[in-house]
Amino acid sequence: MKETLAKLLNHEELSREEMKKILVGITHSEFPNEQITALLTALQMRGVTVDELLGFRDGILETGVPVPLDCDRYIDVVGTGGDRKNTFNISTTSCFVIAGAGYKVAKHGNYAATSTSGASNVIAQHGVKFTDNLDQLNRCMAEAGIVYLHAQLFAKAMKFVGPIRKALPFPTIFNLLGPLVNPSQPSCQLLGVANLDQMRLYHQVYQRLGIDYGIVNSIDGYDEISLTGDFKVTTNAYERIFSPADLGFACAKPEELVAGATEAEAKEIFDAVLENRALPAQKNIVLANAAFGIQVLERGSKPIEECIDIARESIDSGAALRTFQKFVRLNS
């Protein structure tokens, strides 16, 4: 580790294999906290490279619990978090809309870090019990078309750095890893990022991983398609800025996206969308995010307007709600 820190002080980049070995070493308690703190600080000050991020990803997946699902093609819809906007559970709701449309989803998530309700919060609010039992997960995928993977059950390395991350007053490389360490390693992903620097970084990462992807960023700082203004989308096939009007939607107001002050309030919005009784802006935001997820699954073969229609039918027909109800029954 001392050699590694000397490299970083000399403005050198670390290789993917070096970073993987460091991560594995952290899980074996090979390094004192002071050295890990210095490493995370140096990386944050200089900026993380693609190889460095991939190396830590490799280490987390190697030391974690794998989830080999009996399914060839499925998607995860996730945000990096940290946009400090306290939005309702847009990605999670979108996942059930996508599954309701007949696609397969493996949603990876955790409890909230900077908002009222994270994916795990809103799922647990419905009485769901998290599991790492592979048979149960595969049954849920087969019968409901969606599984939920609670991060704390799978990424064993994270507990070794938890106290250090809490003590540091800034985000670290670990904040970038959440979207990349889904233990089922999906071949499709829709990722929301909070700024264009992150979009460029993940664009390079996904190209290296060779998966089908869409990365979205709302220009006013949301790590999802907020419909509060223009937003940028980068996929395997194109890079484009959209306005809400391009999709046939009105602009949303920031207050229409807020999760509320309690988990119960966030749950109510989640339920309202799936039950097709939400505010128009709340429904439209979920439709937009689900539609771009569907487009990724379709390898870009369907225009976004058709994908919006597919997502809308999932909600309007009650399919998204029935999918969620079946998911709850299978996991309670």
Short mmCIF file of C-alpha atoms in Angstrom, two decimals, residues 4-328:
data_model
loop_
_atom_site.label_atom_id
_atom_site.label_comp_id
_atom_site.label_asym_id
_atom_site.label_seq_id
_atom_site.Cartn_x
_atom_site.Cartn_y
_atom_site.Cartn_z
CA THR A 4 0.60 2.50 -4.17
CA LEU A 5 0.28 5.74 -2.23
CA ALA A 6 3.67 6.87 -3.50
CA LYS A 7 2.42 6.30 -7.06
CA LEU A 8 -0.66 8.39 -6.42
CA LEU A 9 1.41 11.19 -4.90
CA ASN A 10 3.46 11.08 -8.11
CA HIS A 11 0.23 11.49 -10.15
CA GLU A 12 0.49 7.98 -11.57
CA GLU A 13 -2.56 5.88 -12.48
CA LEU A 14 -3.16 2.44 -10.98
CA SER A 15 -3.91 -0.60 -13.11
CA ARG A 16 -7.13 -2.58 -12.98
CA GLU A 17 -5.32 -5.54 -11.41
CA GLU A 18 -3.62 -3.36 -8.78
CA MET A 19 -6.96 -1.95 -7.72
CA LYS A 20 -8.56 -5.37 -7.56
CA LYS A 21 -5.76 -6.63 -5.30
CA ILE A 22 -6.16 -3.62 -3.02
CA LEU A 23 -9.90 -4.22 -2.68
CA VAL A 24 -9.36 -7.90 -1.88
CA GLY A 25 -6.68 -6.86 0.63
CA ILE A 26 -9.12 -4.50 2.32
CA THR A 27 -11.54 -7.40 2.87
CA HIS A 28 -8.68 -9.38 4.45
CA SER A 29 -7.91 -6.46 6.81
CA GLU A 30 -4.40 -6.15 5.36
CA PHE A 31 -4.27 -2.34 5.58
CA PRO A 32 -4.75 0.09 8.48
CA ASN A 33 -7.63 2.53 8.19
CA GLU A 34 -5.22 5.44 7.85
CA GLN A 35 -3.80 4.02 4.62
CA ILE A 36 -7.25 3.28 3.19
CA THR A 37 -8.31 6.83 4.04
CA ALA A 38 -5.22 8.21 2.29
CA LEU A 39 -5.94 6.07 -0.77
CA LEU A 40 -9.57 7.19 -1.05
CA THR A 41 -8.60 10.82 -0.54
CA ALA A 42 -5.84 10.74 -3.15
CA LEU A 43 -8.12 9.10 -5.73
CA GLN A 44 -10.84 11.65 -5.09
CA MET A 45 -8.49 14.60 -5.41
CA ARG A 46 -7.02 13.37 -8.69
CA GLY A 47 -10.16 11.82 -10.18
CA VAL A 48 -10.85 8.12 -10.70
CA THR A 49 -9.84 6.48 -13.99
CA VAL A 50 -11.79 3.80 -15.85
CA ASP A 51 -9.27 1.07 -14.96
CA GLU A 52 -9.28 2.06 -11.29
CA LEU A 53 -13.06 1.92 -11.12
CA LEU A 54 -13.18 -1.41 -12.94
CA GLY A 55 -10.49 -2.85 -10.62
CA PHE A 56 -12.51 -2.07 -7.51
CA ARG A 57 -15.62 -3.43 -9.26
CA ASP A 58 -13.78 -6.69 -10.00
CA GLY A 59 -12.73 -6.96 -6.37
CA ILE A 60 -16.22 -6.35 -4.99
CA LEU A 61 -17.77 -8.93 -7.29
CA GLU A 62 -15.04 -11.49 -6.52
CA THR A 63 -15.39 -11.13 -2.75
CA GLY A 64 -19.19 -10.88 -2.81
CA VAL A 65 -22.07 -13.31 -3.27
CA PRO A 66 -22.75 -14.07 -6.96
CA VAL A 67 -26.31 -14.34 -8.30
CA PRO A 68 -26.37 -16.46 -11.48
CA LEU A 69 -29.95 -15.97 -12.68
CA ASP A 70 -31.65 -18.41 -15.07
CA CYS A 71 -32.34 -15.63 -17.54
CA ASP A 72 -30.35 -14.39 -20.51
CA ARG A 73 -31.45 -10.78 -20.93
CA TYR A 74 -32.63 -8.44 -18.19
CA ILE A 75 -32.04 -4.89 -17.05
CA ASP A 76 -31.21 -2.92 -13.93
CA VAL A 77 -32.42 0.68 -13.66
CA VAL A 78 -30.38 2.62 -11.13
CA GLY A 79 -29.09 6.07 -10.24
CA THR A 80 -25.75 7.06 -8.81
CA GLY A 81 -27.53 9.00 -6.07
CA GLY A 82 -26.08 12.06 -4.46
CA ASP A 83 -27.99 14.63 -6.49
CA ARG A 84 -29.52 15.89 -3.20
CA LYS A 85 -32.92 16.32 -4.87
CA ASN A 86 -34.85 13.91 -2.58
CA THR A 87 -36.95 12.56 -5.45
CA PHE A 88 -39.44 9.75 -5.02
CA ASN A 89 -38.41 6.23 -6.02
CA ILE A 90 -38.39 6.84 -9.77
CA SER A 91 -35.95 4.08 -10.78
CA THR A 92 -37.63 1.45 -8.61
CA THR A 93 -41.10 2.34 -9.86
CA SER A 94 -39.81 2.26 -13.44
CA CYS A 95 -38.48 -1.26 -12.89
CA PHE A 96 -41.96 -2.59 -12.08
CA VAL A 97 -43.40 -0.79 -15.11
CA ILE A 98 -40.77 -2.45 -17.31
CA ALA A 99 -41.46 -5.86 -15.74
CA GLY A 100 -45.20 -5.27 -16.16
CA ALA A 101 -44.56 -4.79 -19.87
CA GLY A 102 -43.17 -8.32 -20.07
CA TYR A 103 -39.44 -7.67 -19.77
CA LYS A 104 -37.09 -9.10 -17.14
CA VAL A 105 -35.55 -6.93 -14.41
CA ALA A 106 -32.93 -7.48 -11.69
CA LYS A 107 -33.07 -4.36 -9.53
CA HIS A 108 -30.04 -3.76 -7.32
CA GLY A 109 -30.45 -1.25 -4.50
CA ASN A 110 -29.89 -0.18 -0.94
CA TYR A 111 -31.29 1.97 1.83
CA ALA A 112 -31.31 5.72 1.30
CA ALA A 113 -28.07 7.64 1.82
CA THR A 114 -29.06 11.18 0.87
CA SER A 115 -32.84 11.03 0.37
CA THR A 116 -35.97 10.10 2.30
CA SER A 117 -36.41 6.70 0.69
CA GLY A 118 -34.00 4.45 -1.18
CA ALA A 119 -35.03 1.40 -3.19
CA SER A 120 -34.68 -0.90 -0.18
CA ASN A 121 -36.73 1.45 1.99
CA VAL A 122 -39.74 1.51 -0.32
CA ILE A 123 -39.56 -2.24 -1.00
CA ALA A 124 -39.33 -3.05 2.73
CA GLN A 125 -42.27 -0.72 3.44
CA HIS A 126 -44.46 -3.26 1.64
CA GLY A 127 -43.40 -6.12 3.91
CA VAL A 128 -40.88 -7.64 1.52
CA LYS A 129 -38.10 -9.69 3.11
CA PHE A 130 -34.74 -9.42 1.37
CA THR A 131 -33.03 -12.67 0.43
CA ASP A 132 -29.86 -14.01 -1.16
CA ASN A 133 -31.42 -17.46 -1.66
CA LEU A 134 -30.74 -18.25 -5.31
CA ASP A 135 -33.65 -20.66 -5.70
CA GLN A 136 -36.08 -18.06 -4.38
CA LEU A 137 -34.61 -15.33 -6.57
CA ASN A 138 -34.85 -17.49 -9.69
CA ARG A 139 -38.43 -18.45 -8.85
CA CYS A 140 -39.31 -14.78 -8.47
CA MET A 141 -37.70 -13.94 -11.80
CA ALA A 142 -39.58 -16.77 -13.51
CA GLU A 143 -42.98 -15.96 -11.99
CA ALA A 144 -42.92 -12.17 -11.56
CA GLY A 145 -40.29 -11.18 -14.11
CA ILE A 146 -38.35 -9.16 -11.55
CA VAL A 147 -36.02 -9.74 -8.59
CA TYR A 148 -34.73 -7.33 -5.98
CA LEU A 149 -31.12 -7.63 -4.83
CA HIS A 150 -30.51 -5.80 -1.54
CA ALA A 151 -26.90 -4.66 -1.81
CA GLN A 152 -25.92 -5.37 1.79
CA LEU A 153 -26.54 -9.10 1.32
CA PHE A 154 -24.14 -9.38 -1.59
CA ALA A 155 -21.31 -6.81 -1.56
CA LYS A 156 -19.40 -8.08 1.46
CA ALA A 157 -16.49 -5.68 0.92
CA MET A 158 -18.58 -2.60 1.67
CA LYS A 159 -18.78 -3.28 5.40
CA PHE A 160 -15.00 -3.00 5.69
CA VAL A 161 -15.01 0.60 4.49
CA GLY A 162 -18.31 1.75 5.96
CA PRO A 163 -16.87 3.59 8.99
CA ILE A 164 -14.20 5.29 6.85
CA ARG A 165 -16.75 6.48 4.30
CA LYS A 166 -18.96 7.89 7.05
CA ALA A 167 -16.02 9.74 8.59
CA LEU A 168 -15.00 11.41 5.32
CA PRO A 169 -16.81 14.64 4.39
CA PHE A 170 -16.74 13.90 0.64
CA PRO A 171 -17.85 11.12 -1.74
CA THR A 172 -15.31 8.46 -2.69
CA ILE A 173 -14.78 5.88 -5.42
CA PHE A 174 -17.28 3.68 -3.56
CA ASN A 175 -20.06 6.12 -4.42
CA LEU A 176 -19.37 5.39 -8.09
CA LEU A 177 -19.39 1.62 -7.65
CA GLY A 178 -23.02 1.05 -6.64
CA PRO A 179 -24.38 0.93 -10.20
CA LEU A 180 -21.57 -1.39 -11.33
CA VAL A 181 -21.73 -4.16 -8.74
CA ASN A 182 -25.13 -5.75 -9.32
CA PRO A 183 -24.21 -9.33 -8.28
CA SER A 184 -26.21 -10.83 -11.16
CA GLN A 185 -24.15 -8.78 -13.68
CA PRO A 186 -27.00 -7.83 -16.05
CA SER A 187 -26.29 -7.40 -19.73
CA CYS A 188 -28.46 -4.26 -19.86
CA GLN A 189 -28.49 -1.20 -17.64
CA LEU A 190 -30.14 2.21 -17.54
CA LEU A 191 -28.09 4.51 -15.33
CA GLY A 192 -28.93 7.98 -14.09
CA VAL A 193 -25.97 10.25 -13.30
CA ALA A 194 -25.87 13.64 -11.60
CA ASN A 195 -23.45 15.37 -13.98
CA LEU A 196 -21.84 15.08 -17.40
CA ASP A 197 -18.40 14.16 -16.01
CA GLN A 198 -19.96 11.01 -14.55
CA MET A 199 -21.73 10.35 -17.86
CA ARG A 200 -18.39 10.35 -19.70
CA LEU A 201 -16.79 8.07 -17.10
CA TYR A 202 -19.58 5.46 -17.14
CA HIS A 203 -19.83 5.65 -20.94
CA GLN A 204 -16.22 4.44 -21.11
CA VAL A 205 -16.80 1.85 -18.38
CA TYR A 206 -19.82 0.33 -20.13
CA GLN A 207 -17.97 0.21 -23.43
CA ARG A 208 -15.23 -1.76 -21.72
CA LEU A 209 -17.76 -4.11 -20.11
CA GLY A 210 -19.50 -4.68 -23.44
CA ILE A 211 -23.09 -4.36 -22.19
CA ASP A 212 -26.13 -2.61 -23.64
CA TYR A 213 -26.63 0.63 -21.78
CA GLY A 214 -28.34 3.96 -21.53
CA ILE A 215 -26.96 6.78 -19.37
CA VAL A 216 -29.25 9.70 -18.57
CA ASN A 217 -28.71 13.08 -16.94
CA SER A 218 -31.06 15.98 -16.52
CA ILE A 219 -29.18 19.16 -17.33
CA ASP A 220 -30.42 20.82 -14.14
CA GLY A 221 -28.69 18.19 -11.99
CA TYR A 222 -31.08 15.26 -11.49
CA ASP A 223 -29.60 11.76 -11.72
CA GLU A 224 -32.60 10.57 -13.74
CA ILE A 225 -34.95 11.90 -16.40
CA SER A 226 -36.80 14.49 -14.32
CA LEU A 227 -38.74 16.23 -17.14
CA THR A 228 -37.98 19.52 -15.33
CA GLY A 229 -36.04 20.60 -18.43
CA ASP A 230 -33.73 19.22 -21.08
CA PHE A 231 -31.91 15.97 -20.47
CA LYS A 232 -29.09 14.09 -22.17
CA VAL A 233 -29.10 10.40 -23.11
CA THR A 234 -26.06 8.38 -24.16
CA THR A 235 -26.47 4.79 -25.38
CA ASN A 236 -24.54 2.24 -27.45
CA ALA A 237 -26.14 3.76 -30.55
CA TYR A 238 -26.56 7.51 -29.99
CA GLU A 239 -25.95 10.60 -27.88
CA ARG A 240 -28.71 13.19 -27.82
CA ILE A 241 -30.30 15.98 -25.80
CA PHE A 242 -34.08 15.72 -25.44
CA SER A 243 -36.66 18.14 -24.15
CA PRO A 244 -39.85 16.95 -22.40
CA ALA A 245 -41.81 18.19 -25.43
CA ASP A 246 -39.81 15.83 -27.69
CA LEU A 247 -41.50 12.96 -25.84
CA GLY A 248 -44.90 14.60 -25.75
CA PHE A 249 -44.68 15.55 -22.08
CA ALA A 250 -45.17 18.86 -20.30
CA CYS A 251 -42.35 20.21 -18.12
CA ALA A 252 -42.54 19.00 -14.54
CA LYS A 253 -42.11 21.22 -11.51
CA PRO A 254 -39.35 20.25 -9.03
CA GLU A 255 -41.86 20.03 -6.16
CA GLU A 256 -43.79 17.35 -8.10
CA LEU A 257 -40.81 14.99 -7.85
CA VAL A 258 -40.16 15.24 -4.12
CA ALA A 259 -40.44 12.04 -2.07
CA GLY A 260 -41.81 13.81 0.99
CA ALA A 261 -40.46 13.92 4.52
CA THR A 262 -41.09 10.30 5.52
CA GLU A 263 -40.79 6.81 4.09
CA ALA A 264 -44.58 6.50 4.30
CA GLU A 265 -45.00 9.54 2.05
CA ALA A 266 -42.52 8.09 -0.47
CA LYS A 267 -44.39 4.76 -0.39
CA GLU A 268 -47.66 6.56 -1.14
CA ILE A 269 -46.23 8.11 -4.32
CA PHE A 270 -44.80 4.75 -5.42
CA ASP A 271 -48.19 3.10 -4.88
CA ALA A 272 -50.04 5.94 -6.60
CA VAL A 273 -48.00 5.59 -9.79
CA LEU A 274 -48.49 1.83 -10.03
CA GLU A 275 -52.20 2.22 -9.21
CA ASN A 276 -52.48 4.90 -11.94
CA ARG A 277 -53.70 7.64 -9.60
CA ALA A 278 -50.53 9.72 -9.31
CA LEU A 279 -50.02 13.31 -10.39
CA PRO A 280 -49.59 13.49 -14.19
CA ALA A 281 -46.00 14.68 -13.76
CA GLN A 282 -45.15 11.74 -11.46
CA LYS A 283 -46.58 9.23 -13.94
CA ASN A 284 -44.87 10.90 -16.90
CA ILE A 285 -41.47 10.84 -15.20
CA VAL A 286 -41.77 7.12 -14.56
CA LEU A 287 -42.97 6.55 -18.14
CA ALA A 288 -39.96 8.42 -19.52
CA ASN A 289 -37.41 6.49 -17.46
CA ALA A 290 -39.10 3.14 -18.09
CA ALA A 291 -39.27 3.87 -21.81
CA PHE A 292 -35.54 4.45 -22.15
CA GLY A 293 -34.96 1.24 -20.18
CA ILE A 294 -37.20 -0.63 -22.64
CA GLN A 295 -35.29 0.90 -25.55
CA VAL A 296 -32.02 -0.44 -24.09
CA LEU A 297 -33.56 -3.90 -23.74
CA GLU A 298 -34.72 -3.69 -27.35
CA ARG A 299 -31.16 -2.82 -28.45
CA GLY A 300 -32.41 0.51 -29.75
CA SER A 301 -34.61 -1.16 -32.38
CA LYS A 302 -37.78 0.60 -31.19
CA PRO A 303 -38.21 4.40 -31.35
CA ILE A 304 -38.63 6.05 -27.98
CA GLU A 305 -42.26 6.97 -28.78
CA GLU A 306 -43.14 3.27 -29.12
CA CYS A 307 -41.29 2.49 -25.88
CA ILE A 308 -43.33 5.18 -24.09
CA ASP A 309 -46.52 3.56 -25.40
CA ILE A 310 -45.36 0.17 -24.09
CA ALA A 311 -44.64 1.66 -20.66
CA ARG A 312 -47.96 3.51 -20.60
CA GLU A 313 -49.86 0.33 -21.39
CA SER A 314 -48.10 -1.40 -18.49
CA ILE A 315 -49.53 1.15 -16.06
CA ASP A 316 -52.90 1.78 -17.71
CA SER A 317 -53.72 -1.93 -18.04
CA GLY A 318 -52.82 -2.64 -14.42
CA ALA A 319 -50.00 -4.99 -15.49
CA ALA A 320 -47.34 -3.05 -13.55
CA LEU A 321 -49.44 -3.17 -10.38
CA ARG A 322 -50.19 -6.88 -10.76
CA THR A 323 -46.48 -7.55 -11.28
CA PHE A 324 -45.64 -5.70 -8.09
CA GLN A 325 -48.38 -7.49 -6.12
CA LYS A 326 -47.08 -10.87 -7.31
CA PHE A 327 -43.52 -9.81 -6.40
CA VAL A 328 -44.66 -8.90 -2.86
#
